Amino acid sequence: MKNGIANGVDRGRPGFTPWFWSGRLPAKIEAAIVVCVFAAVIAIMIFLFEMPGPLVVHLQDDVKEPIKGARVSCTSPDGATSYAGTTDAYGEAKWPGLAKGAWKCEVTPPDRFHAAPLIGYATVVARHPAMWTTSVERPARILVQVIRPAGAPRAKVAVRAVCGASETWEARAGLLDGRAMLVVPHGVPCRAGLVVAELPRDGPSTQTMLDCSAQPCTPPLTGGVGQEMSATLKPTLEQWAAVRPPPEPEAPAN
């Protein structure tokens, strides 16, 4: 031993006692706080680990382009809860934090697709998204050129397509180019003709008949998936006057 040190160890120096083990009241309080913090962290980690992933419904067409504006509704496994929404620019409708299990979803494509609702299932599980991807085929299109009679005033006349027993689509011809684009179901014979406008904008009409004895009509046209067809309508001056919409009122001057 030399200067109180034996074998390189200072025998006179007191041993280290952790603050938490000192038995003092402040130390016990700090120890309890540390234990609570660790327990809370572990509980949060377990909660995050078991948190269900989002439910995602994705709608696309036959060339895998996303479809915006489709109506989506999903029902919980017990049937007690349902959520509704529309697909965004990416063709998706999503809901986070839903109950685990198999959700039943129904997708109604936009009217222009002339398609029935689609039904499918997605199972919500922990941590991973539950995704159901479904697709619908593109409709056919008819580009109708309306020839304005000489001397007739310009107008956005209405053109309607009637397909099969009940499918319809109505659109307005352009004021300058006289063109109207009709979106029709593929694989179904359609006829298009001039009509008195029913709708203020493009969309399906409730009228399922064309008066081809009074107004010009196209022959039956049948398009494939995504196919564009063309047709021409040449009304007389009297026919043009019969379907010409009334002029829009001028905006009042300020």
Short mmCIF file of C-alpha atoms in Angstrom, two decimals:
data_model
loop_
_atom_site.label_atom_id
_atom_site.label_comp_id
_atom_site.label_asym_id
_atom_site.label_seq_id
_atom_site.Cartn_x
_atom_site.Cartn_y
_atom_site.Cartn_z
CA MET A 1 0.00 0.00 0.00
CA LYS A 2 1.27 3.41 -0.91
CA ASN A 3 -0.51 6.68 0.01
CA GLY A 4 -3.71 4.74 0.86
CA ILE A 5 -3.78 2.97 -2.50
CA ALA A 6 -3.50 -0.80 -2.73
CA ASN A 7 -3.14 -2.54 -6.09
CA GLY A 8 -4.11 0.67 -7.87
CA VAL A 9 -7.41 1.04 -5.98
CA ASP A 10 -8.11 3.82 -3.53
CA ARG A 11 -9.61 1.94 -0.59
CA GLY A 12 -10.50 5.13 1.21
CA ARG A 13 -12.78 6.53 -1.53
CA PRO A 14 -16.49 5.89 -0.87
CA GLY A 15 -18.45 3.77 -3.45
CA PHE A 16 -20.93 5.35 -5.93
CA THR A 17 -24.58 5.21 -4.93
CA PRO A 18 -27.16 6.16 -7.64
CA TRP A 19 -29.42 9.06 -6.73
CA PHE A 20 -32.53 6.94 -7.29
CA TRP A 21 -31.32 4.42 -4.69
CA SER A 22 -30.47 6.92 -2.03
CA GLY A 23 -33.81 6.49 -0.28
CA ARG A 24 -34.53 10.20 -0.19
CA LEU A 25 -38.04 11.41 -1.02
CA PRO A 26 -37.03 13.61 -4.01
CA ALA A 27 -35.10 10.68 -5.43
CA LYS A 28 -38.12 8.40 -5.11
CA ILE A 29 -40.30 10.98 -6.87
CA GLU A 30 -37.82 11.29 -9.73
CA ALA A 31 -37.62 7.51 -10.02
CA ALA A 32 -41.41 7.26 -10.22
CA ILE A 33 -41.48 9.92 -12.95
CA VAL A 34 -38.84 8.08 -14.98
CA VAL A 35 -40.78 4.82 -14.69
CA CYS A 36 -43.99 6.55 -15.81
CA VAL A 37 -42.24 8.13 -18.80
CA PHE A 38 -40.82 4.80 -19.93
CA ALA A 39 -44.22 3.13 -19.47
CA ALA A 40 -45.92 5.87 -21.52
CA VAL A 41 -43.36 5.53 -24.32
CA ILE A 42 -43.85 1.76 -24.44
CA ALA A 43 -47.64 2.17 -24.45
CA ILE A 44 -47.46 4.68 -27.32
CA MET A 45 -45.20 2.36 -29.31
CA ILE A 46 -47.63 -0.53 -28.82
CA PHE A 47 -50.54 1.72 -29.83
CA LEU A 48 -48.75 2.86 -32.99
CA PHE A 49 -47.77 -0.69 -33.82
CA GLU A 50 -51.39 -1.83 -33.63
CA MET A 51 -52.93 1.25 -35.29
CA PRO A 52 -54.96 0.24 -38.36
CA GLY A 53 -53.78 1.44 -41.74
CA PRO A 54 -55.93 3.63 -44.01
CA LEU A 55 -58.66 2.27 -46.26
CA VAL A 56 -57.98 3.31 -49.87
CA VAL A 57 -60.30 2.80 -52.85
CA HIS A 58 -58.72 3.44 -56.26
CA LEU A 59 -60.67 3.72 -59.52
CA GLN A 60 -59.02 3.70 -62.94
CA ASP A 61 -60.04 3.15 -66.55
CA ASP A 62 -58.93 0.36 -68.87
CA VAL A 63 -55.67 2.18 -69.70
CA LYS A 64 -54.94 2.72 -65.98
CA GLU A 65 -55.73 6.44 -65.98
CA PRO A 66 -57.20 7.60 -62.63
CA ILE A 67 -60.86 8.59 -62.61
CA LYS A 68 -61.88 11.66 -60.65
CA GLY A 69 -65.34 12.34 -59.27
CA ALA A 70 -66.57 8.79 -58.70
CA ARG A 71 -68.85 8.34 -55.69
CA VAL A 72 -67.55 5.88 -53.08
CA SER A 73 -69.23 4.45 -49.99
CA CYS A 74 -67.74 1.90 -47.59
CA THR A 75 -69.51 -0.05 -44.82
CA SER A 76 -67.85 -1.44 -41.69
CA PRO A 77 -67.60 -5.19 -41.02
CA ASP A 78 -70.50 -5.07 -38.55
CA GLY A 79 -72.62 -2.95 -40.89
CA ALA A 80 -73.13 -0.25 -38.26
CA THR A 81 -70.89 2.44 -39.77
CA SER A 82 -70.46 3.76 -43.29
CA TYR A 83 -68.41 6.47 -44.93
CA ALA A 84 -68.93 8.22 -48.26
CA GLY A 85 -66.75 10.38 -50.46
CA THR A 86 -65.54 10.99 -54.01
CA THR A 87 -62.32 10.05 -55.76
CA ASP A 88 -59.69 12.77 -56.13
CA ALA A 89 -57.39 13.64 -59.03
CA TYR A 90 -55.44 10.45 -58.32
CA GLY A 91 -58.60 8.35 -58.52
CA GLU A 92 -58.54 7.64 -54.78
CA ALA A 93 -60.90 7.95 -51.86
CA LYS A 94 -59.33 7.20 -48.47
CA TRP A 95 -60.21 7.09 -44.79
CA PRO A 96 -57.65 6.62 -41.96
CA GLY A 97 -58.13 4.95 -38.60
CA LEU A 98 -61.08 2.69 -39.40
CA ALA A 99 -61.98 -0.47 -37.51
CA LYS A 100 -60.07 -3.59 -38.50
CA GLY A 101 -61.81 -6.16 -40.65
CA ALA A 102 -63.33 -6.56 -44.11
CA TRP A 103 -65.03 -3.37 -45.34
CA LYS A 104 -67.55 -3.53 -48.17
CA CYS A 105 -67.16 -0.70 -50.68
CA GLU A 106 -69.31 0.44 -53.59
CA VAL A 107 -68.02 2.68 -56.37
CA THR A 108 -70.33 4.53 -58.75
CA PRO A 109 -68.35 5.81 -61.76
CA PRO A 110 -69.15 9.28 -63.15
CA ASP A 111 -72.20 9.45 -65.41
CA ARG A 112 -70.10 9.75 -68.57
CA PHE A 113 -68.92 6.14 -68.18
CA HIS A 114 -72.46 4.73 -68.40
CA ALA A 115 -71.36 2.00 -65.98
CA ALA A 116 -73.13 0.18 -63.16
CA PRO A 117 -71.83 0.49 -59.57
CA LEU A 118 -68.86 -1.71 -58.67
CA ILE A 119 -68.70 -3.63 -55.37
CA GLY A 120 -65.60 -4.97 -53.65
CA TYR A 121 -63.96 -5.61 -50.28
CA ALA A 122 -60.84 -4.37 -48.53
CA THR A 123 -59.52 -5.77 -45.23
CA VAL A 124 -58.18 -3.18 -42.79
CA VAL A 125 -55.16 -4.45 -40.82
CA ALA A 126 -52.53 -2.91 -38.55
CA ARG A 127 -49.90 -0.58 -40.03
CA HIS A 128 -50.52 -1.45 -43.69
CA PRO A 129 -53.00 0.32 -46.01
CA ALA A 130 -56.01 -1.67 -47.15
CA MET A 131 -56.42 -0.94 -50.87
CA TRP A 132 -59.10 -1.99 -53.32
CA THR A 133 -58.34 -1.13 -56.94
CA THR A 134 -61.05 -1.49 -59.54
CA SER A 135 -61.43 -0.35 -63.13
CA VAL A 136 -64.09 0.61 -65.64
CA GLU A 137 -63.87 0.72 -69.43
CA ARG A 138 -63.85 4.03 -71.26
CA PRO A 139 -67.01 5.04 -73.10
CA ALA A 140 -67.24 5.69 -76.82
CA ARG A 141 -67.64 9.24 -78.15
CA ILE A 142 -69.50 10.81 -81.04
CA LEU A 143 -68.21 14.12 -82.37
CA VAL A 144 -71.21 15.76 -84.03
CA GLN A 145 -70.72 18.66 -86.44
CA VAL A 146 -73.86 20.79 -86.70
CA ILE A 147 -73.99 22.81 -89.92
CA ARG A 148 -75.73 26.12 -89.27
CA PRO A 149 -78.11 27.10 -92.09
CA ALA A 150 -77.17 30.14 -94.13
CA GLY A 151 -78.58 33.29 -92.59
CA ALA A 152 -79.45 31.64 -89.27
CA PRO A 153 -78.21 33.31 -86.08
CA ARG A 154 -75.50 31.52 -84.12
CA ALA A 155 -76.69 29.46 -81.18
CA LYS A 156 -75.58 26.70 -78.84
CA VAL A 157 -78.12 24.16 -80.01
CA ALA A 158 -78.53 20.90 -78.09
CA VAL A 159 -77.59 17.51 -79.51
CA ARG A 160 -78.75 14.32 -77.80
CA ALA A 161 -77.64 10.72 -78.20
CA VAL A 162 -80.06 7.91 -77.41
CA CYS A 163 -78.47 4.49 -77.01
CA GLY A 164 -80.26 1.21 -76.56
CA ALA A 165 -83.36 1.38 -74.41
CA SER A 166 -82.49 4.10 -71.91
CA GLU A 167 -78.91 5.41 -72.12
CA THR A 168 -78.67 9.07 -73.15
CA TRP A 169 -76.24 11.97 -73.31
CA GLU A 170 -76.92 15.59 -74.17
CA ALA A 171 -74.40 18.27 -75.10
CA ARG A 172 -74.40 21.76 -76.59
CA ALA A 173 -72.82 22.54 -79.93
CA GLY A 174 -70.13 25.20 -79.84
CA LEU A 175 -71.24 28.71 -80.67
CA LEU A 176 -68.41 29.20 -83.18
CA ASP A 177 -67.39 25.73 -84.39
CA GLY A 178 -70.79 24.02 -84.11
CA ARG A 179 -69.28 20.87 -82.60
CA ALA A 180 -70.81 18.77 -79.84
CA MET A 181 -69.11 15.85 -78.10
CA LEU A 182 -71.46 13.08 -77.00
CA VAL A 183 -70.23 10.47 -74.53
CA VAL A 184 -72.02 7.18 -75.14
CA PRO A 185 -71.75 3.58 -73.89
CA HIS A 186 -69.49 1.37 -75.95
CA GLY A 187 -70.93 -1.59 -77.80
CA VAL A 188 -74.46 -0.12 -77.88
CA PRO A 189 -76.10 1.30 -81.04
CA CYS A 190 -76.72 5.04 -80.66
CA ARG A 191 -78.46 7.70 -82.69
CA ALA A 192 -77.87 11.42 -82.27
CA GLY A 193 -80.15 14.26 -83.25
CA LEU A 194 -81.02 17.90 -82.65
CA VAL A 195 -83.39 18.51 -79.74
CA VAL A 196 -84.82 21.29 -77.65
CA ALA A 197 -82.35 21.63 -74.80
CA GLU A 198 -83.29 19.96 -71.53
CA LEU A 199 -80.04 20.45 -69.61
CA PRO A 200 -78.02 23.61 -68.93
CA ARG A 201 -74.78 21.63 -69.38
CA ASP A 202 -73.52 18.30 -70.70
CA GLY A 203 -74.94 15.21 -69.04
CA PRO A 204 -77.45 12.35 -69.20
CA SER A 205 -80.93 13.37 -70.28
CA THR A 206 -84.22 12.06 -68.93
CA GLN A 207 -85.68 12.11 -72.45
CA THR A 208 -85.05 8.81 -74.22
CA MET A 209 -86.64 9.62 -77.59
CA LEU A 210 -85.58 11.51 -80.71
CA ASP A 211 -88.05 13.06 -83.13
CA CYS A 212 -86.21 12.19 -86.31
CA SER A 213 -89.23 13.08 -88.42
CA ALA A 214 -88.95 16.72 -87.36
CA GLN A 215 -85.21 17.11 -86.74
CA PRO A 216 -82.11 15.66 -88.42
CA CYS A 217 -80.67 12.50 -86.87
CA THR A 218 -77.67 10.31 -87.49
CA PRO A 219 -77.88 6.66 -88.51
CA PRO A 220 -77.19 4.12 -85.73
CA LEU A 221 -73.56 4.28 -84.61
CA THR A 222 -71.79 1.71 -82.44
CA GLY A 223 -68.41 2.52 -80.95
CA GLY A 224 -65.83 0.41 -79.19
CA VAL A 225 -64.04 1.08 -75.91
CA GLY A 226 -62.54 4.57 -76.08
CA GLN A 227 -63.40 4.93 -79.79
CA GLU A 228 -64.32 8.31 -81.26
CA MET A 229 -66.81 8.47 -84.12
CA SER A 230 -67.96 11.46 -86.15
CA ALA A 231 -71.27 12.54 -87.64
CA THR A 232 -72.80 15.58 -89.30
CA LEU A 233 -76.23 17.15 -88.87
CA LYS A 234 -77.59 19.63 -91.44
CA PRO A 235 -80.81 21.23 -90.20
CA THR A 236 -82.96 23.49 -92.34
CA LEU A 237 -83.65 27.06 -91.35
CA GLU A 238 -87.01 26.01 -89.89
CA GLN A 239 -85.48 23.13 -87.95
CA TRP A 240 -82.77 25.42 -86.60
CA ALA A 241 -85.36 27.94 -85.43
CA ALA A 242 -87.35 25.18 -83.67
CA VAL A 243 -84.43 24.04 -81.49
CA ARG A 244 -82.54 27.32 -81.14
CA PRO A 245 -82.44 28.28 -77.45
CA PRO A 246 -83.63 31.78 -76.52
CA PRO A 247 -80.85 34.36 -76.38
CA GLU A 248 -79.30 34.86 -72.99
CA PRO A 249 -80.15 38.19 -71.33
CA GLU A 250 -77.41 40.76 -71.43
CA ALA A 251 -75.69 41.62 -68.19
CA PRO A 252 -76.84 44.96 -66.78
CA ALA A 253 -74.41 47.80 -67.25
CA ASN A 254 -72.67 49.04 -64.13
#
